[in-house]
């Protein structure tokens, strides 16, 4: 036992000596492993964040069941045509069920907004029933009064709630006005008063939004005759099984897709499989690149040190000990590179989080639970160990006594 400890101590000292001797290569290998670990931890954090953010947004919406049609269609003029027709009628029918507390139509439509007729930006218009929730301001004063039981001849409030990004873009707040329309030509004809600020739907959609009563959005979009909406959202009664409610509504309305909030989230996530697959591919490439770079570098170090290793062989060291010298280097480099990558992860995550918030509107998109750090450290040690095994094996082959005379 003591003999093994002595050999182990000797191997560690030799490995450390070799690493100090080649400081330039040591630094490069450590940085390579750190970058590989950083790429993996950031992409894993992004994957966790996407899943958790999506689930949080659906939970925040407070809806149990989502009714949707086919995919949203583009019209001949380039606008958006929502798939559900007679949305208010469908909502009333569903709301009559004993196991349903409420049902409401929800519509999305691309709209142009701006403070000047010749300075308009395209954002997502959201049509909601009721007064809506606002972080700042009083919200809609008249609710969905323009609907007027389907006649669409009630007064238009011409009030909107905007998200903080839109407010910053146009430097406006509660009490100011914006031109709103579904085309650049139509927008200057209608001026809406800002009655609140809310990031609820911009967080849900990941884009800038302006929210208004659904009947007024339908009026702007020219869909009052068909009463179109994107979803009808359902809140089940207390104690009701939303899975059973969803299945029952689906049987009654086979022409629509009826899903629980969890199923709807998974359905929307499925539309981004290509993005998710790309992220997984990047993780795999980061791993392969880190392994390949570390392995090749350590093999090169071993080859260039073959005279020194051959000298050690001539002194009586076994091939196992020589492989252990190079293997010890790889393990140590993997640990150092992993530690550096993990230390850089929080700072890089904050920077990337800010970039994501400005680009897609989602805040705190990157989540780094302890499992991400544990996986990063495991990967780092694995990369170093794999490189060490290959390099040590090659070193044992090159370290021959006849190399001294070469």
XYZ file of N, CA, C and O in Angstrom, residues 92-194:
412
model
N -69.319 31.614 -25.252
C -70.577 31.547 -24.490
C -71.046 30.109 -24.337
O -71.512 29.696 -23.268
N -70.931 29.337 -25.422
C -71.377 27.941 -25.374
C -70.563 27.138 -24.358
O -71.123 26.370 -23.564
N -69.261 27.321 -24.374
C -68.405 26.589 -23.445
C -68.661 27.046 -22.011
O -68.654 26.237 -21.076
N -68.920 28.336 -21.832
C -69.121 28.879 -20.494
C -70.397 28.371 -19.845
O -70.555 28.428 -18.615
N -71.329 27.861 -20.637
C -72.576 27.332 -20.081
C -72.392 26.000 -19.373
O -73.277 25.538 -18.655
N -71.252 25.379 -19.561
C -70.991 24.100 -18.912
C -70.851 24.286 -17.398
O -70.316 25.295 -16.919
N -71.299 23.296 -16.644
C -71.224 23.368 -15.182
C -69.784 23.302 -14.677
O -69.495 23.804 -13.589
N -68.918 22.651 -15.439
C -67.535 22.487 -14.983
C -66.623 23.597 -15.493
O -65.400 23.501 -15.389
N -67.211 24.658 -16.053
C -66.425 25.785 -16.575
C -66.825 27.052 -15.829
O -68.018 27.371 -15.716
N -65.837 27.762 -15.319
C -66.105 29.024 -14.635
C -66.229 30.176 -15.628
O -67.113 31.023 -15.515
N -65.300 30.223 -16.613
C -65.345 31.299 -17.603
C -64.641 30.849 -18.876
O -63.776 29.968 -18.845
N -65.018 31.486 -19.979
C -64.377 31.240 -21.271
C -64.314 32.567 -22.016
O -65.294 33.322 -22.037
N -63.172 32.844 -22.620
C -62.975 34.151 -23.246
C -62.185 34.004 -24.546
O -61.215 33.237 -24.593
N -62.563 34.757 -25.584
C -61.764 34.749 -26.813
C -60.526 35.628 -26.660
O -60.526 36.608 -25.905
N -59.494 35.268 -27.369
C -58.231 35.999 -27.347
C -57.713 36.057 -28.780
O -57.628 35.026 -29.454
N -57.401 37.264 -29.258
C -56.979 37.421 -30.654
C -55.635 38.122 -30.741
O -55.322 39.007 -29.931
N -54.848 37.730 -31.729
C -53.578 38.395 -32.040
C -53.637 38.901 -33.475
O -54.211 38.246 -34.349
N -53.048 40.049 -33.706
C -52.999 40.583 -35.067
C -51.845 41.566 -35.176
O -51.577 42.327 -34.234
N -51.147 41.541 -36.274
C -50.059 42.488 -36.492
C -50.639 43.879 -36.707
O -51.560 44.054 -37.520
N -50.128 44.861 -35.975
C -50.608 46.244 -36.124
C -49.417 47.190 -36.190
O -48.328 46.887 -35.691
N -49.645 48.315 -36.817
C -48.639 49.384 -36.874
C -48.997 50.429 -35.833
O -50.159 50.837 -35.711
N -48.000 50.866 -35.071
C -48.225 51.903 -34.067
C -47.121 52.948 -34.173
O -46.016 52.678 -34.648
N -47.427 54.162 -33.724
C -46.433 55.221 -33.737
C -47.014 56.530 -33.265
O -48.236 56.704 -33.190
N -46.136 57.446 -32.938
C -46.571 58.777 -32.507
C -46.717 59.727 -33.686
O -47.348 60.773 -33.555
N -46.123 59.364 -34.830
C -46.218 60.171 -36.039
C -46.710 59.288 -37.187
O -46.322 58.119 -37.279
N -47.549 59.830 -38.071
C -48.080 59.010 -39.167
C -46.999 58.408 -40.070
O -47.213 57.345 -40.662
N -45.867 59.067 -40.161
C -44.804 58.558 -41.025
C -43.700 57.853 -40.246
O -42.625 57.574 -40.791
N -43.952 57.559 -38.982
C -42.965 56.851 -38.159
C -43.690 55.756 -37.388
O -44.024 55.910 -36.208
N -43.949 54.639 -38.069
C -44.738 53.553 -37.495
C -43.890 52.290 -37.368
O -43.014 52.023 -38.199
N -44.172 51.524 -36.330
C -43.477 50.265 -36.107
C -44.502 49.135 -36.043
O -45.610 49.308 -35.539
N -44.101 47.955 -36.552
C -44.978 46.789 -36.541
C -44.818 46.034 -35.218
O -43.702 45.647 -34.849
N -45.910 45.853 -34.492
C -45.907 45.111 -33.235
C -47.090 44.146 -33.258
O -47.866 44.106 -34.214
N -47.237 43.381 -32.196
C -48.357 42.444 -32.099
C -49.502 43.087 -31.334
O -49.332 43.493 -30.179
N -50.657 43.167 -31.973
C -51.855 43.636 -31.299
C -52.548 42.469 -30.618
O -52.702 41.394 -31.211
N -52.955 42.660 -29.381
C -53.617 41.613 -28.605
C -55.021 42.091 -28.256
O -55.192 43.173 -27.679
N -56.017 41.300 -28.635
C -57.395 41.618 -28.308
C -57.879 40.789 -27.143
O -57.812 39.552 -27.184
N -58.338 41.459 -26.080
C -58.769 40.754 -24.872
C -60.165 41.221 -24.473
O -60.560 42.350 -24.767
N -60.911 40.359 -23.805
C -62.190 40.808 -23.240
C -61.961 41.470 -21.894
O -60.878 41.387 -21.324
N -62.930 42.150 -21.365
C -62.821 42.722 -20.024
C -61.882 43.909 -19.973
O -61.595 44.568 -20.971
N -61.361 44.148 -18.776
C -60.546 45.342 -18.542
C -59.059 45.078 -18.629
O -58.281 45.996 -18.791
N -58.633 43.819 -18.509
C -57.212 43.504 -18.582
C -56.480 43.903 -17.318
O -56.977 44.656 -16.483
N -55.266 43.383 -17.190
C -54.435 43.689 -16.019
C -53.317 44.635 -16.419
O -52.688 44.463 -17.450
N -53.075 45.657 -15.616
C -52.016 46.609 -15.923
C -51.142 46.813 -14.697
O -51.616 46.772 -13.555
N -49.849 47.022 -14.958
C -48.933 47.326 -13.870
C -48.984 48.808 -13.531
O -48.737 49.215 -12.405
N -49.298 49.633 -14.536
C -49.394 51.084 -14.368
C -50.620 51.572 -15.112
O -50.855 51.187 -16.265
N -51.424 52.438 -14.503
C -52.609 52.967 -15.165
C -53.874 52.266 -14.715
O -53.849 51.259 -14.002
N -55.003 52.781 -15.174
C -56.310 52.263 -14.756
C -56.860 51.166 -15.651
O -57.830 50.500 -15.297
N -56.287 50.971 -16.832
C -56.824 49.972 -17.744
C -58.018 50.502 -18.513
O -58.362 51.685 -18.455
N -58.686 49.597 -19.239
C -59.790 49.991 -20.106
C -60.993 50.450 -19.280
O -61.396 49.792 -18.329
N -61.563 51.563 -19.696
C -62.693 52.125 -18.946
C -64.019 51.475 -19.317
O -64.924 51.386 -18.484
N -64.143 51.029 -20.556
C -65.425 50.497 -21.034
C -65.396 48.995 -21.292
O -66.403 48.427 -21.696
N -64.258 48.351 -21.091
C -64.183 46.924 -21.382
C -64.409 46.658 -22.858
O -63.905 47.372 -23.730
N -65.211 45.624 -23.149
C -65.481 45.217 -24.534
C -66.820 45.757 -25.013
O -67.590 45.063 -25.673
N -67.121 47.017 -24.664
C -68.443 47.584 -24.956
C -68.734 47.674 -26.447
O -69.897 47.635 -26.869
N -67.725 47.803 -27.278
C -67.947 47.918 -28.717
C -68.582 46.661 -29.296
O -69.279 46.731 -30.320
N -68.406 45.516 -28.635
C -68.969 44.263 -29.143
C -70.499 44.327 -29.181
O -71.119 43.880 -30.148
N -71.103 44.895 -28.144
C -72.560 45.131 -28.098
C -73.361 43.904 -28.514
O -74.196 43.942 -29.430
N -73.083 42.764 -27.830
C -73.815 41.522 -28.088
C -73.726 41.054 -29.531
O -74.646 40.425 -30.071
N -72.617 41.368 -30.187
C -72.386 40.869 -31.532
C -72.722 41.837 -32.640
O -72.459 41.557 -33.813
N -73.288 43.015 -32.293
C -73.643 43.978 -33.337
C -72.455 44.867 -33.725
O -72.450 45.495 -34.787
N -71.463 44.943 -32.851
C -70.270 45.761 -33.068
C -70.625 47.224 -33.384
O -69.973 47.877 -34.178
N -71.687 47.712 -32.739
C -72.045 49.110 -32.946
C -71.986 49.912 -31.653
O -72.472 51.041 -31.579
N -71.394 49.319 -30.610
C -71.201 50.051 -29.366
C -70.064 51.047 -29.508
O -69.292 51.018 -30.470
N -69.910 51.949 -28.556
C -68.841 52.957 -28.648
C -67.460 52.314 -28.526
O -67.249 51.409 -27.718
N -66.538 52.782 -29.340
C -65.158 52.340 -29.229
C -64.436 53.209 -28.210
O -64.499 54.438 -28.275
N -63.777 52.570 -27.281
C -63.056 53.327 -26.262
C -61.790 53.958 -26.837
O -61.328 54.983 -26.353
N -61.220 53.304 -27.865
C -59.946 53.715 -28.464
C -58.881 53.919 -27.381
O -58.175 54.910 -27.329
N -58.830 52.890 -26.521
C -57.849 52.848 -25.451
C -56.956 51.625 -25.643
O -57.430 50.566 -26.091
N -55.699 51.767 -25.313
C -54.772 50.648 -25.411
C -53.879 50.585 -24.182
O -53.662 51.587 -23.497
N -53.384 49.388 -23.925
C -52.354 49.152 -22.911
C -51.115 48.689 -23.669
O -51.190 47.791 -24.501
N -49.987 49.311 -23.405
C -48.765 48.970 -24.132
C -47.740 48.365 -23.172
O -47.842 48.536 -21.963
N -46.779 47.678 -23.744
C -45.740 47.085 -22.907
C -44.607 48.091 -22.692
O -44.511 49.097 -23.406
N -43.756 47.861 -21.698
C -42.680 48.821 -21.414
C -41.732 49.048 -22.591
O -41.226 50.160 -22.771
N -41.488 48.010 -23.429
C -40.595 48.190 -24.579
C -41.165 49.193 -25.575
O -40.441 50.044 -26.096
N -42.462 49.090 -25.820
C -43.098 50.030 -26.744
C -43.101 51.432 -26.157
O -42.897 52.423 -26.870
N -43.329 51.518 -24.848
C -43.305 52.831 -24.194
C -41.932 53.472 -24.334
O -41.821 54.680 -24.620
N -40.880 52.680 -24.151
C -39.524 53.217 -24.285
C -39.216 53.580 -25.735
O -38.536 54.582 -25.998
N -39.704 52.759 -26.673
C -39.419 53.001 -28.082
C -39.950 54.351 -28.544
O -39.277 55.091 -29.269
N -41.160 54.694 -28.109
C -41.786 55.946 -28.553
C -41.746 57.035 -27.483
O -42.280 58.123 -27.708
N -41.145 56.726 -26.336
C -41.043 57.694 -25.244
C -42.424 58.219 -24.861
O -42.676 59.431 -24.832
N -43.339 57.293 -24.578
C -44.713 57.659 -24.222
C -45.082 56.968 -22.915
O -44.410 56.040 -22.463
N -46.171 57.421 -22.323
C -46.668 56.836 -21.087
C -48.171 56.982 -21.005
O -48.844 57.375 -21.972
N -48.709 56.673 -19.837
C -50.166 56.761 -19.632
C -50.625 58.192 -19.889
O -50.033 59.156 -19.406
N -51.689 58.307 -20.680
C -52.230 59.619 -21.034
C -51.799 60.096 -22.408
O -52.454 60.976 -22.986
N -50.718 59.551 -22.950
C -50.302 59.897 -24.316
C -51.113 59.099 -25.325
O -51.897 58.212 -24.967
N -50.926 59.400 -26.589
C -51.680 58.722 -27.638
C -50.734 58.119 -28.668
O -49.599 58.560 -28.838
N -51.243 57.078 -29.355
C -50.520 56.424 -30.438
C -51.470 56.189 -31.598
O -52.659 55.896 -31.405
N -50.958 56.322 -32.800
C -51.705 55.893 -33.973
C -51.635 54.379 -34.052
O -50.573 53.775 -33.860
N -52.773 53.736 -34.360
C -52.830 52.280 -34.423
C -53.651 51.863 -35.624
O -54.752 52.384 -35.858
N -53.128 50.901 -36.399
C -53.864 50.365 -37.533
C -53.200 49.102 -38.044
O -52.048 48.798 -37.701
N -53.907 48.371 -38.871
C -53.355 47.127 -39.404
C -52.520 47.355 -40.664
O -51.964 46.406 -41.204
N -52.435 48.587 -41.121
C -51.565 48.928 -42.242
C -51.028 50.335 -42.029
O -51.569 51.103 -41.221
N -49.983 50.671 -42.750
C -49.420 52.018 -42.626
C -50.410 53.082 -43.103
O -50.416 54.211 -42.605
N -51.261 52.709 -44.034
C -52.238 53.663 -44.545
C -53.381 53.889 -43.562
O -53.912 55.005 -43.444
N -53.783 52.823 -42.851
C -54.918 52.923 -41.935
C -54.557 53.537 -40.581
O -55.391 54.185 -39.942
N -53.330 53.317 -40.124
C -52.957 53.717 -38.770
C -53.185 55.197 -38.480
O -53.704 55.541 -37.409
N -52.846 56.132 -39.392
C -53.046 57.553 -39.070
C -54.508 57.965 -38.897
O -54.787 59.064 -38.407
N -55.436 57.078 -39.276
C -56.855 57.417 -39.173
C -57.406 57.203 -37.767
O -58.495 57.681 -37.449
N -56.680 56.441 -36.923
C -57.196 56.152 -35.579
C -56.116 56.435 -34.542
O -54.987 55.977 -34.670
N -56.495 57.176 -33.517
C -55.572 57.525 -32.453
C -56.098 56.932 -31.148
O -57.264 57.150 -30.786
N -55.277 56.171 -30.482
C -55.670 55.489 -29.250
C -54.938 56.097 -28.057
O -53.748 56.408 -28.135
N -55.666 56.221 -26.943
C -55.061 56.743 -25.716
C -54.447 55.601 -24.915
O -55.062 54.530 -24.747
N -53.264 55.820 -24.406
C -52.591 54.824 -23.562
C -53.162 54.916 -22.151
O -53.080 55.960 -21.500
